[in-house]
CSV table of C-alpha atoms in Angstrom, one decimal:
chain,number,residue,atom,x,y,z
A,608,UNK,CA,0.0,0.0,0.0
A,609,UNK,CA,1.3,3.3,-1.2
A,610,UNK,CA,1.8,6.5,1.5
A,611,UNK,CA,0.3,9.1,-0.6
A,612,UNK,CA,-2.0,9.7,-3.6
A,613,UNK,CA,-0.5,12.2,-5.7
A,614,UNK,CA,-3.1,12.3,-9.0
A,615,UNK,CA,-6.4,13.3,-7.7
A,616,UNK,CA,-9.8,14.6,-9.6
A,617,UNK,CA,-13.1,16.2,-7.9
A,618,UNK,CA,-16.3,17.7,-8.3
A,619,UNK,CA,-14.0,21.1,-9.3
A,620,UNK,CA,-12.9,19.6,-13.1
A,621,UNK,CA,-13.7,16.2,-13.9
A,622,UNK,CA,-14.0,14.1,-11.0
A,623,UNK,CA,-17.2,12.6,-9.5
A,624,UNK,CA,-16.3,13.1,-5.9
A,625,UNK,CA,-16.4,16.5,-3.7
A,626,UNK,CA,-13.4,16.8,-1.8
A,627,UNK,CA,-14.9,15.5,1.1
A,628,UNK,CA,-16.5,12.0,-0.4
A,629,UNK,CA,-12.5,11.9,-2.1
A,630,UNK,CA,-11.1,12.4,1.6
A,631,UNK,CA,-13.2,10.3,3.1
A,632,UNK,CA,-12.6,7.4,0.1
A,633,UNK,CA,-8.9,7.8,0.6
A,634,UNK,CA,-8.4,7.0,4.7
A,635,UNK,CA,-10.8,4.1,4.3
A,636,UNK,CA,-8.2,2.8,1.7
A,637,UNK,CA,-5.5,3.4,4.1
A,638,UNK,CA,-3.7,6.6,2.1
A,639,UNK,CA,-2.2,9.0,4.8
A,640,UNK,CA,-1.2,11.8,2.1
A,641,UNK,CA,-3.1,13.1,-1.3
A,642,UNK,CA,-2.5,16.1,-3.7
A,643,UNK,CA,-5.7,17.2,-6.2
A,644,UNK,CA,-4.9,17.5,-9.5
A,645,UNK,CA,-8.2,19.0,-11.0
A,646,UNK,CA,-7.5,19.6,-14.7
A,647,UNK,CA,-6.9,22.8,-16.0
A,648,UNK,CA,-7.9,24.3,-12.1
A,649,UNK,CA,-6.7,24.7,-8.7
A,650,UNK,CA,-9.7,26.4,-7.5
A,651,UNK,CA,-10.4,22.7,-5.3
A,652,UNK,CA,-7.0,22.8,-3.3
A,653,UNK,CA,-8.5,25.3,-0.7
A,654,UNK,CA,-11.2,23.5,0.1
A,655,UNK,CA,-9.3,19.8,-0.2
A,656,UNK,CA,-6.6,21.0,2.1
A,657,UNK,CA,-9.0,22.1,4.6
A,658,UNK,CA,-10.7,18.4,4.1
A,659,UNK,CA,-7.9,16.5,4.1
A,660,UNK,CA,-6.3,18.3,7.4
A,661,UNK,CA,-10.0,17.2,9.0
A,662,UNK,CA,-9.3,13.7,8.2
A,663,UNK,CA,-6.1,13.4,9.0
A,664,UNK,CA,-4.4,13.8,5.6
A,665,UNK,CA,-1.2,15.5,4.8
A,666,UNK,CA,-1.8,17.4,1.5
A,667,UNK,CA,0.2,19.1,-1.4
A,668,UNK,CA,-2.1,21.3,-4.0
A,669,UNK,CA,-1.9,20.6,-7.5
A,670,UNK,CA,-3.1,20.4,-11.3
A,671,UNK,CA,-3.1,18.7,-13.9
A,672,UNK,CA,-2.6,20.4,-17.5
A,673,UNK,CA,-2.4,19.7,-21.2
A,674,UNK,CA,0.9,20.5,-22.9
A,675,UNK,CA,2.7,19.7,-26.7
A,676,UNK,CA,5.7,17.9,-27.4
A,677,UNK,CA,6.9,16.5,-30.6
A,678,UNK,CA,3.7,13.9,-31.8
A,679,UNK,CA,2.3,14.1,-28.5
A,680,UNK,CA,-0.2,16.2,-26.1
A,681,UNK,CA,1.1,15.2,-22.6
A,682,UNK,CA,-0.6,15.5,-19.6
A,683,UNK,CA,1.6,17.5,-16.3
A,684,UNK,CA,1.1,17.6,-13.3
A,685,UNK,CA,1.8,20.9,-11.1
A,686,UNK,CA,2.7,20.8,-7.5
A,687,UNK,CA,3.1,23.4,-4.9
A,688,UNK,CA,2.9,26.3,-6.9
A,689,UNK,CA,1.6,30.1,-6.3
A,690,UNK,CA,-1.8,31.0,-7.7
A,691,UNK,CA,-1.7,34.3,-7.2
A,692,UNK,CA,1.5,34.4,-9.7
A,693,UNK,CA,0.0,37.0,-12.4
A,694,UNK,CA,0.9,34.4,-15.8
A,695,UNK,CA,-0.4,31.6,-13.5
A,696,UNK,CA,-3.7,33.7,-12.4
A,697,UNK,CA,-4.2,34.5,-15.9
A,698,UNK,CA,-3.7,30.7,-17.1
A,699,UNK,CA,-6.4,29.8,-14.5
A,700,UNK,CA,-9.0,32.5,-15.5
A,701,UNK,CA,-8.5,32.4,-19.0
A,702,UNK,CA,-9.5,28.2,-18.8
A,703,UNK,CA,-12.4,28.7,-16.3
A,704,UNK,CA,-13.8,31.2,-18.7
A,705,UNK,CA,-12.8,29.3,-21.9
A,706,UNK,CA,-14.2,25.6,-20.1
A,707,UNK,CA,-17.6,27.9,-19.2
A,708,UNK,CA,-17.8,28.8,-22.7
A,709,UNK,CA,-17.2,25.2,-24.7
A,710,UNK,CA,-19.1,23.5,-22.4
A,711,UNK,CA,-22.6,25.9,-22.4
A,712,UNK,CA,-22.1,25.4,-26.4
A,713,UNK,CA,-22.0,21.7,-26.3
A,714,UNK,CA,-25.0,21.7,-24.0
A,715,UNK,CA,-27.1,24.0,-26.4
A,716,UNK,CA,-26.1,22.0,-29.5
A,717,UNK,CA,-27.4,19.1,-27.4
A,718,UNK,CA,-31.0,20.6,-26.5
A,719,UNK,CA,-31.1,21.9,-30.5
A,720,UNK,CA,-31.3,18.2,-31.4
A,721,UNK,CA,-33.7,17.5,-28.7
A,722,UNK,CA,-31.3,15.9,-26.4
A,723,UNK,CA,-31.7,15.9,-22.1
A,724,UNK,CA,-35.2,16.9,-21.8
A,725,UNK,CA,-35.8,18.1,-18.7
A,726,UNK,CA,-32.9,20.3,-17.5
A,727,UNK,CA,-31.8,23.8,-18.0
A,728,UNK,CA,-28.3,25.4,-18.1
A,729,UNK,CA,-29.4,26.7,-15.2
A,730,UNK,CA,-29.6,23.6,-13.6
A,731,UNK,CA,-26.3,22.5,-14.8
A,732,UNK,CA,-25.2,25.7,-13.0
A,733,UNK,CA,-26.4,25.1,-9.5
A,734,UNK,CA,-24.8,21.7,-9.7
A,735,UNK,CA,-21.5,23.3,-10.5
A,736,UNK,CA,-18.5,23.7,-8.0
A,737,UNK,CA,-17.3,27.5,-7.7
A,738,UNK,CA,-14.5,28.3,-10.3
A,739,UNK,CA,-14.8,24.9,-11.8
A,740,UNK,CA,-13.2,24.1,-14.8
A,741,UNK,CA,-16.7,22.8,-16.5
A,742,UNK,CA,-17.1,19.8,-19.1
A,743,UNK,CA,-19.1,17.2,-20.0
A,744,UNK,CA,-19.3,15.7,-15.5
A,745,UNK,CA,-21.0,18.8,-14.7
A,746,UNK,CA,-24.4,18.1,-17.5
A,747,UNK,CA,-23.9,14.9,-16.5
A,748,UNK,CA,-24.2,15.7,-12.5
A,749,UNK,CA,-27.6,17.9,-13.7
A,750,UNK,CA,-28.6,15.3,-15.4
A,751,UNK,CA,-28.4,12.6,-12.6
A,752,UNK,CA,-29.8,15.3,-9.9
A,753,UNK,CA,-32.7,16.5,-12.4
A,754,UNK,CA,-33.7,14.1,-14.8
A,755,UNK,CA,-33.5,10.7,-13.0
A,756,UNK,CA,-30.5,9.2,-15.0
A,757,UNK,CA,-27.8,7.4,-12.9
A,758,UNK,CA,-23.4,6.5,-13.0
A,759,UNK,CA,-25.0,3.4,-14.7
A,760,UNK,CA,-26.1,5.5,-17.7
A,761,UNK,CA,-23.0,7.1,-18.3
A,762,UNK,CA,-21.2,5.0,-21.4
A,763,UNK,CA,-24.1,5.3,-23.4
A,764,UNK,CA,-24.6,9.0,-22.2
A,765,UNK,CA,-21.7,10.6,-23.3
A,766,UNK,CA,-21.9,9.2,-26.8
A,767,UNK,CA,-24.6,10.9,-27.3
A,768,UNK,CA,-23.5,14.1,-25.5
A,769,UNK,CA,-20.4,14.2,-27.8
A,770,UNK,CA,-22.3,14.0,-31.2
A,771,UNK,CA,-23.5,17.7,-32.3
A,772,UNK,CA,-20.9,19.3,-34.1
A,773,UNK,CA,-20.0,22.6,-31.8
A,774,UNK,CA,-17.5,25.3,-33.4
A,775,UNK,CA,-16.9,27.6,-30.3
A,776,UNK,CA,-13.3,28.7,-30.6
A,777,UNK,CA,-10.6,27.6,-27.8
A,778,UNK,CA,-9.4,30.8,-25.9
A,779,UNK,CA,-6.8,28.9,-24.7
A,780,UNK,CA,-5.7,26.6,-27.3
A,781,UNK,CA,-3.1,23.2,-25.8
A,782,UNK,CA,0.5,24.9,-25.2
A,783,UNK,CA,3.6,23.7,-25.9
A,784,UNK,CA,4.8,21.5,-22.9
A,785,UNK,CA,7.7,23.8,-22.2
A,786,UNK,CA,5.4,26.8,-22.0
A,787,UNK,CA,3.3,25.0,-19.2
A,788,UNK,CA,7.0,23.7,-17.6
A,789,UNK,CA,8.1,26.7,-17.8
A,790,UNK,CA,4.6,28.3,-16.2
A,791,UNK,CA,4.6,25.7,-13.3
A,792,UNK,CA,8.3,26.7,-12.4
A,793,UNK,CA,8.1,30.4,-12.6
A,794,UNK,CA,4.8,30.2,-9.9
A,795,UNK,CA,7.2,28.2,-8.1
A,796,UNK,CA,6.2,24.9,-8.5
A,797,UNK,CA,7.1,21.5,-9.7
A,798,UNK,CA,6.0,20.1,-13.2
A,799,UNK,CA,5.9,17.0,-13.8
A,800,UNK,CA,4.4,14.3,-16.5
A,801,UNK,CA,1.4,12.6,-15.8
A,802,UNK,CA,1.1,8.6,-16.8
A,803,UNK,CA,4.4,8.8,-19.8
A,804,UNK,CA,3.1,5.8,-21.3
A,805,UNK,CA,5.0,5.2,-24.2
A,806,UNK,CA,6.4,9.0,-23.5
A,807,UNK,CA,9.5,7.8,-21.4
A,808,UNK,CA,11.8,8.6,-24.0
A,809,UNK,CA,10.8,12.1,-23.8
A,810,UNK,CA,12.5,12.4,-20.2
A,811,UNK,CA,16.0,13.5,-21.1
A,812,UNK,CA,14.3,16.5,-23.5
A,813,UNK,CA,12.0,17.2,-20.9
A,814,UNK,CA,14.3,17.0,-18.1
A,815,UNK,CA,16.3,20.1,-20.2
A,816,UNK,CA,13.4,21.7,-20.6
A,817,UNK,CA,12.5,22.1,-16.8
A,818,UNK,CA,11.0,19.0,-16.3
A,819,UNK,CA,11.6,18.2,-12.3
A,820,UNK,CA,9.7,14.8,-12.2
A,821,UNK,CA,7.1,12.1,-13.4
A,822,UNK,CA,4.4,9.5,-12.6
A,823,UNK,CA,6.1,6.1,-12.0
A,824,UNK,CA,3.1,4.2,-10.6
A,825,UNK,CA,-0.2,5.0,-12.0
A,826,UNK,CA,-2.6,2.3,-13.2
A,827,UNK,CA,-2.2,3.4,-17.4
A,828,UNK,CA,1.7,2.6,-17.3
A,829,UNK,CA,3.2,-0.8,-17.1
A,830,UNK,CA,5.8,-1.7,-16.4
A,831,UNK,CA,8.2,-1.1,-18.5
A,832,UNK,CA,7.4,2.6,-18.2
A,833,UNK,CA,8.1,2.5,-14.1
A,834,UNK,CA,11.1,1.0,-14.8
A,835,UNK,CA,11.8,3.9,-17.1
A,836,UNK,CA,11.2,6.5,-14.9
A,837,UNK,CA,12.8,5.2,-11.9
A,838,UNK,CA,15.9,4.4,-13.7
A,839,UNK,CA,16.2,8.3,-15.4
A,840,UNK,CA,15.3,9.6,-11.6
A,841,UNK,CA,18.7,7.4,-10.3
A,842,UNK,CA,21.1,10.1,-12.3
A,843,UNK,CA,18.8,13.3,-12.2
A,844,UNK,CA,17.1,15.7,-9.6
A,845,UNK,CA,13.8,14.1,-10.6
A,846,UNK,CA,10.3,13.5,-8.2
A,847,UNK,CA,9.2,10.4,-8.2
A,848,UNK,CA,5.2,10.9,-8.1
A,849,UNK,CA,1.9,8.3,-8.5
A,850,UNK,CA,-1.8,8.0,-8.0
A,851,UNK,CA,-5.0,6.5,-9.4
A,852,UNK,CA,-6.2,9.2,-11.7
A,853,UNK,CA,-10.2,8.2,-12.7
A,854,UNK,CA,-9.2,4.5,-12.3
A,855,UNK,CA,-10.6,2.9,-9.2
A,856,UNK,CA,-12.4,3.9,-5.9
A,857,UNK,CA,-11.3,7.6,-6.2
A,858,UNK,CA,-12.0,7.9,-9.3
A,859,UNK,CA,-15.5,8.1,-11.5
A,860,UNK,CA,-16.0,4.6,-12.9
A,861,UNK,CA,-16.1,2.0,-9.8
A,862,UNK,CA,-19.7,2.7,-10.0
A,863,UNK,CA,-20.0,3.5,-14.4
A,864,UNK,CA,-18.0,0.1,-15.0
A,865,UNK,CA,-15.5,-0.5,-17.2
A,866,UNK,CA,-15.6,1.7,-20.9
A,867,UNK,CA,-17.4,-0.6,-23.1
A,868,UNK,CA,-14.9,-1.9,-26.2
A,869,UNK,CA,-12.3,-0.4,-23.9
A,870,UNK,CA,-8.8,0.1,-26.4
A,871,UNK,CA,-5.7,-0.5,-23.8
A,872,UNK,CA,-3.1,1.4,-26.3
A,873,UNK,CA,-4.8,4.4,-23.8
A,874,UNK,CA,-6.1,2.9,-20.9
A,875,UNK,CA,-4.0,-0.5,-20.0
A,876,UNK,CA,-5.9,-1.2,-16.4
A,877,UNK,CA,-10.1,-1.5,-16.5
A,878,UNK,CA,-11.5,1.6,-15.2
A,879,UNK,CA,-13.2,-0.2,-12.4
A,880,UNK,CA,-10.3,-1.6,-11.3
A,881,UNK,CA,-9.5,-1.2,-7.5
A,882,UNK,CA,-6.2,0.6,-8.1
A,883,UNK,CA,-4.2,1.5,-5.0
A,884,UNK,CA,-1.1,3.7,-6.8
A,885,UNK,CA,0.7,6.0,-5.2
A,886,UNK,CA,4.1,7.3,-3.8
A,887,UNK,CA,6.2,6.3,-0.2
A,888,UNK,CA,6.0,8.5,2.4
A,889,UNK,CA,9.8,9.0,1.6
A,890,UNK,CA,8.7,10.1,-2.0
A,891,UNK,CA,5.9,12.2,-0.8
A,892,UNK,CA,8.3,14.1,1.8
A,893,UNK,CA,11.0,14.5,-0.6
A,894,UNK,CA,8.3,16.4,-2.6
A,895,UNK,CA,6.7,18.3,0.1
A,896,UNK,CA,9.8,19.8,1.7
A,897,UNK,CA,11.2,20.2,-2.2
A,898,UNK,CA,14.5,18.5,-1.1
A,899,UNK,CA,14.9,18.4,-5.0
A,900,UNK,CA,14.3,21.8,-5.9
């Protein structure tokens, strides 16, 4: 059993659990430690660090971003860093707005072709965390509070819910990984890549870029991968971070099931899969007290 889960989502991006149902999720699995890595957010880490101190949790905030490099969009993870930095204040209001925006669209192209009877943008609203970064969980949340469906109905759901063709324009288009490294680092935090499955190759590039660690146990990597990363970290000032992601208890598909026809080139362990990933506590303090920079 791992120390500390360090890839977290709620209620605040894509995640199916508020802050407290993720708290409460991860002592009963026997986690003393968490970060949450809401995507494109950290508007969640206030509340989760007042949560996880209640239940006994040591916490780090975090996020988890898109970023480009070479053939690939890569997901990082943030850790510890200042969102009150201007760029990085910016970076947060700009996606909030831009998520508000793409997401209201999509619902409305939804309703054109008769699609969810029964609930309002409105609805999807009050259902909404504070300075979430919206998407398709939110209309799904309204949808489960207001018009009877439940997790079951989820698969077949969002097939439906990304059909209509929507052309609202990205504000903030994916970056190039280095812009986001370089983001992270200048609020005074620690990038690092999320689940490098087939991406371990990238390290040394990364690594040069700013890159200050990456995901070595997470449920879609295998093993070859860990080894990877644990190798690279040996000769390098590199974190060694971990966590279950939307696999698992903590995540949103215990209860949906496993995705139907379910391709493992990107997701390797079944979503329902009780996954219990993570870091060591030596991992997790090396990161908190940034012993690594």
């Amino acid at each position: 059993m791992k120390y500390a889960n360090l890839h977290l989502h709620s209620t605040f991006s894509d995640g199916t659990h508020t802050p407290d149902s993720l708290c409460r999720k991860l002592v009963e699995m026997g986690y003393a430690a968490c970060s949450l890595t809401d995507h494109q957010t950290a508007s969640g880490c206030r509340i989760m660090a007042e949560t996880a101190k209640k239940y006994g949790l040591d916490f780090i905030p975090g996020m988890e971003v898109y970023g480009r490099f070479d053939r690939f969009l890569l997901h990082l993870t943030g850790y510890d860093f200042d969102v009150t930095h201007p760029a990085m204040a910016e970076f947060l209001r700009i996606n909030e707005e831009s998520a508000y925006r793409a997401t209201k669209a999509r619902f409305e192209a939804c309703i054109a072709e008769g699609m969810f009877g029964g609930i309002t943008w409105q609805n999807v609203l009050d259902v909404t965390e504070p300075g979430a970064w919206m998407c398709n969980e939110q209309v799904f949340l309204a949808m489960v509070k207001f018009a009877g469906l439940t997790q079951k109905d989820y698969w077949q759901w969002i097939a439906k819910y990304n059909q209509p063709k929507v052309d609202e324009p990205v504000l903030y288009p994916f970056p190039a990984a280095e812009e986001m490294i370089t983001l992270i680092r200048n609020a005074g935090g620690v990038p690092c890549v999320a689940h490098p499955h087939g991406q371990t190759h990238l390290l040394p590039a990364l690594y040069k870029a700013g890159l200050m660690g990456a995901e070595y146990d997470h449920p879609d990597i295998d093993g070859e991968d860990s080894a990877a990363v644990v190798e690279f970290a040996k000769t390098h000032k590199f974190y060694l971070t971990g966590g279950t992601d939307h696999t698992g208890i903590t995540g949103n598909n215990m209860i949906r099931g496993d995705l139907p026809n379910r391709s493992t080139i990107g997701f390797i362990a079944p979503l329902d899969a009780d996954v219990r990933c993570g870091v060591t506590q030596e991992q997790f303090e090396l990161l908190k007290t940034r012993e690594l920079g």
